[in-house]
mmCIF file of C-alpha atoms in Angstrom:
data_model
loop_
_atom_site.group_PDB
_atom_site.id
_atom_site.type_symbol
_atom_site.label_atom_id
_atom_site.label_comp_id
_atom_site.label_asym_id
_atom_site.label_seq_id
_atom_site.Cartn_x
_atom_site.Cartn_y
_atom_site.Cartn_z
ATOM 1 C CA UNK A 1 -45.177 6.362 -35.282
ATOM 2 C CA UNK A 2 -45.743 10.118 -35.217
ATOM 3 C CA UNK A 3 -45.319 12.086 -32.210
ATOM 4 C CA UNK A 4 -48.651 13.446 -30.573
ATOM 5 C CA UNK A 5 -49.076 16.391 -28.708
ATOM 6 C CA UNK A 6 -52.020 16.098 -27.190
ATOM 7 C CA UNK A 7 -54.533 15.818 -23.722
ATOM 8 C CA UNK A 8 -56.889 13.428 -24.017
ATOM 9 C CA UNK A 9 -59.753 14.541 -21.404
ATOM 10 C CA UNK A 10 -61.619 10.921 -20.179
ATOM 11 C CA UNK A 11 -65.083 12.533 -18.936
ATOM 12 C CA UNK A 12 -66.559 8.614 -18.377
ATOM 13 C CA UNK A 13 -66.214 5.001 -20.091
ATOM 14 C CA UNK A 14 -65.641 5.314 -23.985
ATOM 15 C CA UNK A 15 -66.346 9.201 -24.209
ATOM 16 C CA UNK A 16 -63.223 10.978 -24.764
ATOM 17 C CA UNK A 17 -62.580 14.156 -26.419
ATOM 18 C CA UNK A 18 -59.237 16.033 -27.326
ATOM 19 C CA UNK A 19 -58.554 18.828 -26.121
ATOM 20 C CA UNK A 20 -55.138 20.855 -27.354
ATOM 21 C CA UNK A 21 -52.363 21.837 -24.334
ATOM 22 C CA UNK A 22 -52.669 25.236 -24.235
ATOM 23 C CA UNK A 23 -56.649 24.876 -23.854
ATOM 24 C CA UNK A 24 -55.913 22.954 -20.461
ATOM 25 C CA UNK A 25 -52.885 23.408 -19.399
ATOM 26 C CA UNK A 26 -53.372 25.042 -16.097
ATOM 27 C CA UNK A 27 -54.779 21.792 -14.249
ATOM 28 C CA UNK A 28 -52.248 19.303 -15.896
ATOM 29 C CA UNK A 29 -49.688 22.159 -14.627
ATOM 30 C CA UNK A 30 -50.783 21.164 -11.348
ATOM 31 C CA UNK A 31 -51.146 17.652 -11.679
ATOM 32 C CA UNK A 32 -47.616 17.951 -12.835
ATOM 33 C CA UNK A 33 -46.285 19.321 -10.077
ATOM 34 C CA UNK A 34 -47.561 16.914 -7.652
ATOM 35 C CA UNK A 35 -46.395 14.034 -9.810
ATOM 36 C CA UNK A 36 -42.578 15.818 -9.277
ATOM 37 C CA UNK A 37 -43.486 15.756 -6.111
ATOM 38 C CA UNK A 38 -44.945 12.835 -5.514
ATOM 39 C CA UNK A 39 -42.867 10.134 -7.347
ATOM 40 C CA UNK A 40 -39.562 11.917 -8.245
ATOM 41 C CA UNK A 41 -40.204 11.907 -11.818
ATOM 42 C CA UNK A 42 -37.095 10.199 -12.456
ATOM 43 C CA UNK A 43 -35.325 13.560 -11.709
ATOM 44 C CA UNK A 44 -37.369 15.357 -13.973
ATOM 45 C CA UNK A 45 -38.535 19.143 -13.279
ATOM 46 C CA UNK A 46 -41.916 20.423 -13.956
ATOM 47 C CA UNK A 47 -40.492 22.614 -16.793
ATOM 48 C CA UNK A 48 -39.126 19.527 -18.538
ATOM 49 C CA UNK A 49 -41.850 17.172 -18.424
ATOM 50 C CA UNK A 50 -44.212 20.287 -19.494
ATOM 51 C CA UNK A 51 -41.608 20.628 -22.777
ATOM 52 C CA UNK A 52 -42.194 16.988 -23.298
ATOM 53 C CA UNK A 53 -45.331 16.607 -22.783
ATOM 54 C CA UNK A 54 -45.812 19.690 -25.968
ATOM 55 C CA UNK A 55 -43.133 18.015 -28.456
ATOM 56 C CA UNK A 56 -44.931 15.231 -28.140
ATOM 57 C CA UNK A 57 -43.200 12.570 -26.207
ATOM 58 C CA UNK A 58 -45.841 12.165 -23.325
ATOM 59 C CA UNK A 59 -49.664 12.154 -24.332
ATOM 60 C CA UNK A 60 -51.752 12.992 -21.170
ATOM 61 C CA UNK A 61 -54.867 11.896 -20.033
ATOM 62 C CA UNK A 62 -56.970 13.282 -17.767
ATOM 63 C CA UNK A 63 -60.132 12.176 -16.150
ATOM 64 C CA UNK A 64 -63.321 13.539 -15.042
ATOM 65 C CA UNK A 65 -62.672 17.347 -13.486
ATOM 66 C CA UNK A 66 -59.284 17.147 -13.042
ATOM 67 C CA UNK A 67 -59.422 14.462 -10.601
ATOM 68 C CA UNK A 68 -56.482 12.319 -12.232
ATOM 69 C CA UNK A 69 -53.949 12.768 -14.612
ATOM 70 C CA UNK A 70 -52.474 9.647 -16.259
ATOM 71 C CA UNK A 71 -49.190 9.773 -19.271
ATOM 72 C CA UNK A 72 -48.430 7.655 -21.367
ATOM 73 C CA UNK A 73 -45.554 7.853 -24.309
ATOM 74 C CA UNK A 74 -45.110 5.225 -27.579
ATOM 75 C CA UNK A 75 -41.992 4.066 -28.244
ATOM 76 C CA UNK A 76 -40.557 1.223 -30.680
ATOM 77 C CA UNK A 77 -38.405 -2.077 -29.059
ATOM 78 C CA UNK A 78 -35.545 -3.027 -30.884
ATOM 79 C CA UNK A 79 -37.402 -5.439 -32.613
ATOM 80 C CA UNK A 80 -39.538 -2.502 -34.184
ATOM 81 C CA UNK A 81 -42.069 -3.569 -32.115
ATOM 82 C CA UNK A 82 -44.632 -0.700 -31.194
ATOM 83 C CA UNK A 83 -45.464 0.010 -27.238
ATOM 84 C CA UNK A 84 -47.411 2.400 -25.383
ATOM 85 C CA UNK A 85 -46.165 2.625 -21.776
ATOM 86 C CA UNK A 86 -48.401 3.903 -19.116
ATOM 87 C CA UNK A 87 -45.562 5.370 -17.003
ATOM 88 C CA UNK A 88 -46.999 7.998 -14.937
ATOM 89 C CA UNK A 89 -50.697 8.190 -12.887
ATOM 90 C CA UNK A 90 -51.608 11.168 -9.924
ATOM 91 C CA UNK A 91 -55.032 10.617 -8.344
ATOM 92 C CA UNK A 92 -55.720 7.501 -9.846
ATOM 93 C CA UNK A 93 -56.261 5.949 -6.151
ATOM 94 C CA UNK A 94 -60.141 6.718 -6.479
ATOM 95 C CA UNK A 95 -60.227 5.466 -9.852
ATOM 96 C CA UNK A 96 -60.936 1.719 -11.035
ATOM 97 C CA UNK A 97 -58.707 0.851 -13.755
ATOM 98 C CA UNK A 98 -62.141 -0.853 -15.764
ATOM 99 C CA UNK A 99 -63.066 2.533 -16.630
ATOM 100 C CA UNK A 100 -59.966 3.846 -17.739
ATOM 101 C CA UNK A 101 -57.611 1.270 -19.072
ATOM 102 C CA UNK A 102 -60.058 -0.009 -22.124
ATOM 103 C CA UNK A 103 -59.953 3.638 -23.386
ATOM 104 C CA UNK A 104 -55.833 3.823 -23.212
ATOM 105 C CA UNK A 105 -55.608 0.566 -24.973
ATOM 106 C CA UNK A 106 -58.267 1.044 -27.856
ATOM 107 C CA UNK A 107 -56.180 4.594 -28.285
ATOM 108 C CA UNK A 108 -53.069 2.697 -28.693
ATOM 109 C CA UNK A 109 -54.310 0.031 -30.876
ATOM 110 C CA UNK A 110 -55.595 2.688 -32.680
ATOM 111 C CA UNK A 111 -51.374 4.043 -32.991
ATOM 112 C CA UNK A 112 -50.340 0.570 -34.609
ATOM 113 C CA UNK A 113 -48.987 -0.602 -30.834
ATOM 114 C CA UNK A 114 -48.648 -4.067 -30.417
ATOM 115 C CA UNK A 115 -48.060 -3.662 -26.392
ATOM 116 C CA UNK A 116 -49.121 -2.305 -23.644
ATOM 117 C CA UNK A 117 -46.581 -1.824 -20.906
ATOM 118 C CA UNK A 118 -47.993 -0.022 -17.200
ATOM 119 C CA UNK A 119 -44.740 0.805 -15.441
ATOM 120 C CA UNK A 120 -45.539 1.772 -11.904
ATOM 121 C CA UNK A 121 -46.056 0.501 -7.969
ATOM 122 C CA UNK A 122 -46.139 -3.342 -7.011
ATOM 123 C CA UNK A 123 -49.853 -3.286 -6.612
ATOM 124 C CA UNK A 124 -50.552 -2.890 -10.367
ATOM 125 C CA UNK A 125 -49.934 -6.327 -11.128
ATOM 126 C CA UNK A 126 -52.680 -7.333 -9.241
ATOM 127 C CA UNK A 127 -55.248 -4.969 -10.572
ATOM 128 C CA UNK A 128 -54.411 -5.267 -14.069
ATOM 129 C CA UNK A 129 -53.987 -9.345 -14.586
ATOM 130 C CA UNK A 130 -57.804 -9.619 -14.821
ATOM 131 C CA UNK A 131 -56.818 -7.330 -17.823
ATOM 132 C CA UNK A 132 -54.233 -9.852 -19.685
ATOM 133 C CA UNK A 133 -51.559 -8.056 -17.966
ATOM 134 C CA UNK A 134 -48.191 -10.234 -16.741
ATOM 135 C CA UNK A 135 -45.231 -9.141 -14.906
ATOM 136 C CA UNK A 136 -42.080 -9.150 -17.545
ATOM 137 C CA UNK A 137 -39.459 -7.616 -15.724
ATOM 138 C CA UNK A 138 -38.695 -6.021 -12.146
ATOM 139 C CA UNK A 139 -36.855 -2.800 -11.839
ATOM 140 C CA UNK A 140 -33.976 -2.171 -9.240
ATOM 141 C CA UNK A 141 -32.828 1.316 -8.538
ATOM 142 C CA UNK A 142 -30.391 2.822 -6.344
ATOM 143 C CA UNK A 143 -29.512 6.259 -6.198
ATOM 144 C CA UNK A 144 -26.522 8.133 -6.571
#
């Protein structure tokens, strides 16, 4: 799997368009920063999730005018299997996941992934089993 650097800008259903960082960077900046804010980013800064985000390790989606920002990143199990994870959503509250997950998985079919994996809050499971979506696994953290 090769690594992509890109924003994928969602504008409605089954209408994106690609847009390259540095073309849109100032409103995913932002996004960013209330994601850090937000949810912790598992420690992460701004700075390093922006560096990620341009190698290539997080692909970003963002819908409408700015309104949400969604990343996801592909990865391989052990088994070789191919995943995309949806990890990481800001202002997706207003948004029904009919409109936006179809596009994230025909994308990732379209990468050779044979999963789709949404890590994120409790509620999720509920909104995405009309989707095909079981939970697998729970995660436990504890800081120190």
């Amino acid at each position: 799997m090769e690594r992509l650097g890109l924003v994928k800008r969602l504008r409605g259903p089954m209408t994106p368009f690609y847009l390259d960082v540095g073309e849109t960077w100032q409103p995913v900046l932002a996004h960013l920063e209330r994601l850090v804010r937000e949810q912790h980013h598992h420690g992460m800064t701004v700075a390093q999730l922006s560096q990620r985000i341009r190698e290539g390790v997080y692909q970003v989606w963002i819908w409408g005018d700015n309104e949400a920002v969604f990343m996801t990143t592909l990865f391989r199990q052990p088994s070789g299997r191919a995943v995309c994870s949806l990890s990481w959503a800001v202002g997706a509250d207003a948004i029904h996941p009919d409109v936006i997950y179809p596009q994230i998985e025909a994308w990732a079919r379209e990468q050779g992934c044979q999963a789709l994996v949404i890590v994120g809050r409790k509620g999720w499971e509920r909104v995405m089993r009309p989707h095909g979506f079981g939970l697998a696994d729970q995660t436990l953290i504890k800081e120190l």
